[in-house]
């Protein structure tokens, strides 16, 4: 158990819909990262937040957005969903410094029908 | 951005030592080498990180030659539960984001 929690574990929705994925970091960790893992693209970094502020952006689509709240939990919002958005979405947390170990959550499996 | 190259897959038997080599020819002076392990449908798990020479922890050893253009993850006496995908990453100095490649699928047989 990494100490990072993600909800829900599974999500099934239809194209065009919007969903919200939630992540609670390990106690004391200030940084939260979101990753997407699909069969064809592998594990891709989406976005990082540090203590409520966006710190780094990766391959995140404009239809996706995220935020980190004062209690440090984070939400990833996916809108106008397409079939290709079906994937595993992982959240990771760390203290926030460079080269610090990231601890990954169990993931949310999203299926868009 | 330093690109990493590692074998797509490897096979081993229980009790053997497994060495997975990763090449990273364009690694910069202050970059670190990090390895993660991932089981199916689970999040990656940190194994080990190093800068040069040798690093050892309770799970694995990491060997990095002087030129740092490659590194070798060594797993002693593997068991069936070590069957997983192993990712070699170069972590850029001053940055904390991770760039994952395709990894090495290690299959351990009885």
mmCIF file of C-alpha atoms in Angstrom:
data_model
loop_
_atom_site.group_PDB
_atom_site.id
_atom_site.type_symbol
_atom_site.label_atom_id
_atom_site.label_comp_id
_atom_site.label_asym_id
_atom_site.label_seq_id
_atom_site.Cartn_x
_atom_site.Cartn_y
_atom_site.Cartn_z
ATOM 1 C CA UNK A 1 0.000 0.000 0.000
ATOM 2 C CA UNK A 2 1.582 3.245 -1.218
ATOM 3 C CA UNK A 3 -0.568 5.502 0.945
ATOM 4 C CA UNK A 4 -2.051 7.180 -2.129
ATOM 5 C CA UNK A 5 -5.780 6.628 -2.586
ATOM 6 C CA UNK A 6 -7.819 7.033 -5.732
ATOM 7 C CA UNK A 7 -11.546 6.903 -6.293
ATOM 8 C CA UNK A 8 -13.420 5.459 -7.984
ATOM 9 C CA UNK A 9 -11.629 2.225 -8.895
ATOM 10 C CA UNK A 10 -13.709 1.728 -12.010
ATOM 11 C CA UNK A 11 -15.782 4.088 -14.091
ATOM 12 C CA UNK A 12 -17.944 3.311 -17.099
ATOM 13 C CA UNK A 13 -19.457 6.162 -19.031
ATOM 14 C CA UNK A 14 -20.559 7.189 -22.503
ATOM 15 C CA UNK A 15 -18.934 9.343 -25.139
ATOM 16 C CA UNK A 16 -19.502 13.042 -24.643
ATOM 17 C CA UNK A 17 -19.841 12.750 -20.888
ATOM 18 C CA UNK A 18 -17.745 14.305 -18.139
ATOM 19 C CA UNK A 19 -16.168 12.514 -15.187
ATOM 20 C CA UNK A 20 -14.104 13.463 -12.164
ATOM 21 C CA UNK A 21 -11.337 11.326 -10.736
ATOM 22 C CA UNK A 22 -10.157 11.915 -7.206
ATOM 23 C CA UNK A 23 -6.776 11.420 -5.570
ATOM 24 C CA UNK A 24 -5.599 11.768 -1.983
ATOM 25 C CA UNK A 25 -1.816 11.956 -1.637
ATOM 26 C CA UNK A 26 0.296 10.372 1.068
ATOM 27 C CA UNK A 27 0.253 12.235 4.320
ATOM 28 C CA UNK A 28 2.705 15.117 4.135
ATOM 29 C CA UNK A 29 3.235 14.987 0.369
ATOM 30 C CA UNK A 30 2.738 18.322 -1.346
ATOM 31 C CA UNK A 31 3.016 17.236 -4.960
ATOM 32 C CA UNK A 32 0.424 15.334 -6.936
ATOM 33 C CA UNK A 33 0.969 13.954 -10.422
ATOM 34 C CA UNK A 34 -1.531 12.521 -12.879
ATOM 35 C CA UNK A 35 -0.646 9.874 -15.453
ATOM 36 C CA UNK A 36 -2.622 8.111 -18.159
ATOM 37 C CA UNK A 37 -1.837 4.561 -19.209
ATOM 38 C CA UNK A 38 -3.333 3.125 -22.350
ATOM 39 C CA UNK A 39 -2.355 0.094 -24.393
ATOM 40 C CA UNK A 40 -1.114 2.080 -27.369
ATOM 41 C CA UNK A 41 0.463 5.087 -25.615
ATOM 42 C CA UNK A 42 1.945 3.508 -22.522
ATOM 43 C CA UNK A 43 2.297 5.487 -19.308
ATOM 44 C CA UNK A 44 2.131 9.216 -19.978
ATOM 45 C CA UNK A 45 2.558 12.133 -17.621
ATOM 46 C CA UNK A 46 -0.376 14.545 -17.718
ATOM 47 C CA UNK A 47 0.082 17.247 -15.085
ATOM 48 C CA UNK A 48 1.675 18.047 -11.742
ATOM 49 C CA UNK A 49 0.451 20.198 -8.879
ATOM 50 C CA UNK A 50 2.516 21.373 -5.959
ATOM 51 C CA UNK A 51 0.798 22.764 -2.878
ATOM 52 C CA UNK A 52 -2.205 23.898 -4.870
ATOM 53 C CA UNK A 53 -0.355 25.374 -7.837
ATOM 54 C CA UNK A 54 0.209 23.864 -11.250
ATOM 55 C CA UNK A 55 3.914 23.060 -11.594
ATOM 56 C CA UNK A 56 4.347 21.064 -14.775
ATOM 57 C CA UNK A 57 2.267 20.072 -17.742
ATOM 58 C CA UNK A 58 2.709 17.046 -19.936
ATOM 59 C CA UNK A 59 0.545 15.528 -22.648
ATOM 60 C CA UNK A 60 -2.733 16.709 -21.208
ATOM 61 C CA UNK A 61 -5.583 17.380 -23.602
ATOM 62 C CA UNK A 62 -7.500 20.656 -23.465
ATOM 63 C CA UNK A 63 -10.620 18.639 -22.595
ATOM 64 C CA UNK A 64 -8.878 17.558 -19.400
ATOM 65 C CA UNK A 65 -8.246 19.743 -16.382
ATOM 66 C CA UNK A 66 -7.063 19.244 -12.847
ATOM 67 C CA UNK A 67 -6.798 21.065 -9.585
ATOM 68 C CA UNK A 68 -5.342 20.571 -6.149
ATOM 69 C CA UNK A 69 -7.343 21.708 -3.165
ATOM 70 C CA UNK A 70 -6.152 23.263 0.135
ATOM 71 C CA UNK A 71 -6.302 19.875 1.829
ATOM 72 C CA UNK A 72 -3.930 18.693 -0.967
ATOM 73 C CA UNK A 73 -6.284 16.206 -2.548
ATOM 74 C CA UNK A 74 -6.542 16.521 -6.296
ATOM 75 C CA UNK A 75 -9.194 15.997 -8.926
ATOM 76 C CA UNK A 76 -8.769 15.262 -12.608
ATOM 77 C CA UNK A 77 -11.721 16.328 -14.730
ATOM 78 C CA UNK A 78 -12.220 14.682 -18.114
ATOM 79 C CA UNK A 79 -14.871 16.163 -20.372
ATOM 80 C CA UNK A 80 -16.342 15.506 -23.822
ATOM 81 C CA UNK A 81 -15.104 11.978 -23.423
ATOM 82 C CA UNK A 82 -14.074 9.957 -26.461
ATOM 83 C CA UNK A 83 -13.553 6.244 -26.895
ATOM 84 C CA UNK A 84 -9.813 6.826 -26.944
ATOM 85 C CA UNK A 85 -9.895 8.236 -23.426
ATOM 86 C CA UNK A 86 -10.478 4.740 -22.091
ATOM 87 C CA UNK A 87 -7.413 4.034 -19.983
ATOM 88 C CA UNK A 88 -6.005 3.594 -16.520
ATOM 89 C CA UNK A 89 -5.475 6.914 -14.759
ATOM 90 C CA UNK A 90 -2.876 6.973 -12.008
ATOM 91 C CA UNK A 91 -2.202 9.558 -9.416
ATOM 92 C CA UNK A 92 1.167 9.762 -7.698
ATOM 93 C CA UNK A 93 2.454 11.913 -4.886
ATOM 94 C CA UNK A 94 5.819 13.028 -3.575
ATOM 95 C CA UNK A 95 7.301 15.624 -1.281
ATOM 96 C CA UNK A 96 7.746 17.772 -4.369
ATOM 97 C CA UNK A 97 11.488 18.108 -4.629
ATOM 98 C CA UNK A 98 13.473 17.113 -7.707
ATOM 99 C CA UNK A 99 14.287 13.421 -8.066
ATOM 100 C CA UNK A 100 12.038 12.603 -5.124
ATOM 101 C CA UNK A 101 10.398 9.202 -5.227
ATOM 102 C CA UNK A 102 6.863 9.203 -6.541
ATOM 103 C CA UNK A 103 4.340 6.918 -4.879
ATOM 104 C CA UNK A 104 1.572 5.752 -7.168
ATOM 105 C CA UNK A 105 -2.012 5.039 -6.292
ATOM 106 C CA UNK A 106 -3.968 1.974 -7.434
ATOM 107 C CA UNK A 107 -5.463 3.817 -10.384
ATOM 108 C CA UNK A 108 -8.912 4.446 -11.809
ATOM 109 C CA UNK A 109 -9.921 2.355 -14.793
ATOM 110 C CA UNK A 110 -12.050 4.413 -17.146
ATOM 111 C CA UNK A 111 -14.098 2.799 -19.883
ATOM 112 C CA UNK A 112 -15.827 5.050 -22.374
ATOM 113 C CA UNK A 113 -18.523 3.326 -24.429
ATOM 114 C CA UNK B 1 15.689 14.752 -22.935
ATOM 115 C CA UNK B 2 17.725 11.582 -22.451
ATOM 116 C CA UNK B 3 16.063 8.665 -24.199
ATOM 117 C CA UNK B 4 16.305 5.227 -22.649
ATOM 118 C CA UNK B 5 16.523 1.902 -24.448
ATOM 119 C CA UNK B 6 15.915 -1.394 -22.719
ATOM 120 C CA UNK B 7 14.953 -4.891 -23.871
ATOM 121 C CA UNK B 8 11.278 -5.413 -24.562
ATOM 122 C CA UNK B 9 11.169 -8.677 -22.659
ATOM 123 C CA UNK B 10 13.285 -11.112 -20.649
ATOM 124 C CA UNK B 11 12.709 -14.610 -19.338
ATOM 125 C CA UNK B 12 14.160 -16.168 -16.212
ATOM 126 C CA UNK B 13 13.636 -18.964 -13.732
ATOM 127 C CA UNK B 14 13.012 -18.826 -10.028
ATOM 128 C CA UNK B 15 16.171 -18.436 -7.961
ATOM 129 C CA UNK B 16 18.240 -16.918 -10.748
ATOM 130 C CA UNK B 17 19.789 -13.478 -10.785
ATOM 131 C CA UNK B 18 18.335 -11.189 -13.427
ATOM 132 C CA UNK B 19 20.179 -8.256 -14.927
ATOM 133 C CA UNK B 20 18.269 -5.721 -17.009
ATOM 134 C CA UNK B 21 20.417 -3.231 -18.874
ATOM 135 C CA UNK B 22 19.258 0.174 -19.968
ATOM 136 C CA UNK B 23 21.121 2.523 -22.267
ATOM 137 C CA UNK B 24 20.829 6.284 -21.953
ATOM 138 C CA UNK B 25 23.489 7.750 -24.219
ATOM 139 C CA UNK B 26 22.394 11.376 -23.867
ATOM 140 C CA UNK B 27 22.238 11.494 -20.094
ATOM 141 C CA UNK B 28 23.190 14.893 -18.692
ATOM 142 C CA UNK B 29 25.671 15.498 -15.916
ATOM 143 C CA UNK B 30 23.191 15.933 -13.093
ATOM 144 C CA UNK B 31 20.513 13.492 -14.216
ATOM 145 C CA UNK B 32 19.598 10.499 -12.073
ATOM 146 C CA UNK B 33 18.692 6.979 -13.137
ATOM 147 C CA UNK B 34 15.576 5.524 -11.600
ATOM 148 C CA UNK B 35 13.862 2.161 -11.920
ATOM 149 C CA UNK B 36 10.200 1.396 -11.327
ATOM 150 C CA UNK B 37 8.328 -1.909 -11.286
ATOM 151 C CA UNK B 38 4.738 -2.319 -12.415
ATOM 152 C CA UNK B 39 2.387 -5.267 -11.995
ATOM 153 C CA UNK B 40 -0.671 -5.545 -14.267
ATOM 154 C CA UNK B 41 -3.390 -3.032 -13.431
ATOM 155 C CA UNK B 42 -1.350 -1.543 -10.583
ATOM 156 C CA UNK B 43 0.546 1.695 -10.272
ATOM 157 C CA UNK B 44 4.317 1.667 -10.759
ATOM 158 C CA UNK B 45 6.421 1.115 -7.670
ATOM 159 C CA UNK B 46 9.820 2.701 -7.062
ATOM 160 C CA UNK B 47 12.661 0.187 -6.915
ATOM 161 C CA UNK B 48 15.933 2.059 -6.842
ATOM 162 C CA UNK B 49 17.644 5.263 -7.910
ATOM 163 C CA UNK B 50 21.284 6.129 -8.473
ATOM 164 C CA UNK B 51 23.705 8.637 -9.925
ATOM 165 C CA UNK B 52 26.931 6.666 -10.360
ATOM 166 C CA UNK B 53 28.806 3.499 -9.371
ATOM 167 C CA UNK B 54 26.642 1.132 -7.341
ATOM 168 C CA UNK B 55 23.545 1.474 -5.241
ATOM 169 C CA UNK B 56 22.016 -1.387 -3.288
ATOM 170 C CA UNK B 57 18.841 -1.709 -1.278
ATOM 171 C CA UNK B 58 16.839 -4.603 0.117
ATOM 172 C CA UNK B 59 15.243 -5.286 -3.260
ATOM 173 C CA UNK B 60 17.829 -4.686 -5.960
ATOM 174 C CA UNK B 61 21.195 -3.318 -6.991
ATOM 175 C CA UNK B 62 21.886 -0.674 -9.583
ATOM 176 C CA UNK B 63 25.194 -0.581 -11.403
ATOM 177 C CA UNK B 64 26.207 2.552 -13.285
ATOM 178 C CA UNK B 65 29.548 2.659 -15.131
ATOM 179 C CA UNK B 66 31.750 5.721 -15.085
ATOM 180 C CA UNK B 67 30.501 7.048 -18.427
ATOM 181 C CA UNK B 68 26.884 6.727 -17.190
ATOM 182 C CA UNK B 69 25.672 5.892 -20.683
ATOM 183 C CA UNK B 70 24.046 2.739 -19.399
ATOM 184 C CA UNK B 71 22.869 1.175 -16.170
ATOM 185 C CA UNK B 72 22.026 -2.331 -15.022
ATOM 186 C CA UNK B 73 19.293 -3.288 -12.621
ATOM 187 C CA UNK B 74 20.158 -6.495 -10.816
ATOM 188 C CA UNK B 75 17.484 -8.568 -9.116
ATOM 189 C CA UNK B 76 18.974 -11.337 -6.965
ATOM 190 C CA UNK B 77 17.251 -14.724 -6.782
ATOM 191 C CA UNK B 78 14.004 -13.789 -8.510
ATOM 192 C CA UNK B 79 10.711 -15.410 -7.621
ATOM 193 C CA UNK B 80 7.467 -15.795 -9.538
ATOM 194 C CA UNK B 81 6.192 -12.614 -7.904
ATOM 195 C CA UNK B 82 8.934 -10.621 -9.637
ATOM 196 C CA UNK B 83 7.117 -11.101 -12.941
ATOM 197 C CA UNK B 84 6.347 -7.519 -13.921
ATOM 198 C CA UNK B 85 7.301 -4.669 -16.221
ATOM 199 C CA UNK B 86 10.465 -2.820 -15.229
ATOM 200 C CA UNK B 87 10.955 0.773 -16.339
ATOM 201 C CA UNK B 88 14.270 2.561 -16.581
ATOM 202 C CA UNK B 89 13.938 6.337 -16.364
ATOM 203 C CA UNK B 90 16.322 9.244 -16.497
ATOM 204 C CA UNK B 91 15.129 11.883 -14.083
ATOM 205 C CA UNK B 92 16.174 15.317 -15.213
ATOM 206 C CA UNK B 93 18.107 17.408 -12.763
ATOM 207 C CA UNK B 94 15.876 19.971 -11.108
ATOM 208 C CA UNK B 95 12.704 18.342 -12.325
ATOM 209 C CA UNK B 96 10.418 15.836 -10.683
ATOM 210 C CA UNK B 97 8.260 14.658 -13.571
ATOM 211 C CA UNK B 98 8.817 11.159 -14.951
ATOM 212 C CA UNK B 99 8.936 10.061 -18.585
ATOM 213 C CA UNK B 100 8.195 6.371 -18.955
ATOM 214 C CA UNK B 101 9.294 4.304 -21.930
ATOM 215 C CA UNK B 102 7.925 0.916 -22.860
ATOM 216 C CA UNK B 103 9.781 -0.955 -20.141
ATOM 217 C CA UNK B 104 11.010 -4.539 -19.976
ATOM 218 C CA UNK B 105 8.503 -7.310 -19.384
ATOM 219 C CA UNK B 106 10.215 -9.837 -17.101
ATOM 220 C CA UNK B 107 8.651 -13.279 -16.966
ATOM 221 C CA UNK B 108 9.830 -15.579 -14.184
ATOM 222 C CA UNK B 109 8.979 -19.242 -14.596
ATOM 223 C CA UNK B 110 9.093 -22.089 -12.058
#
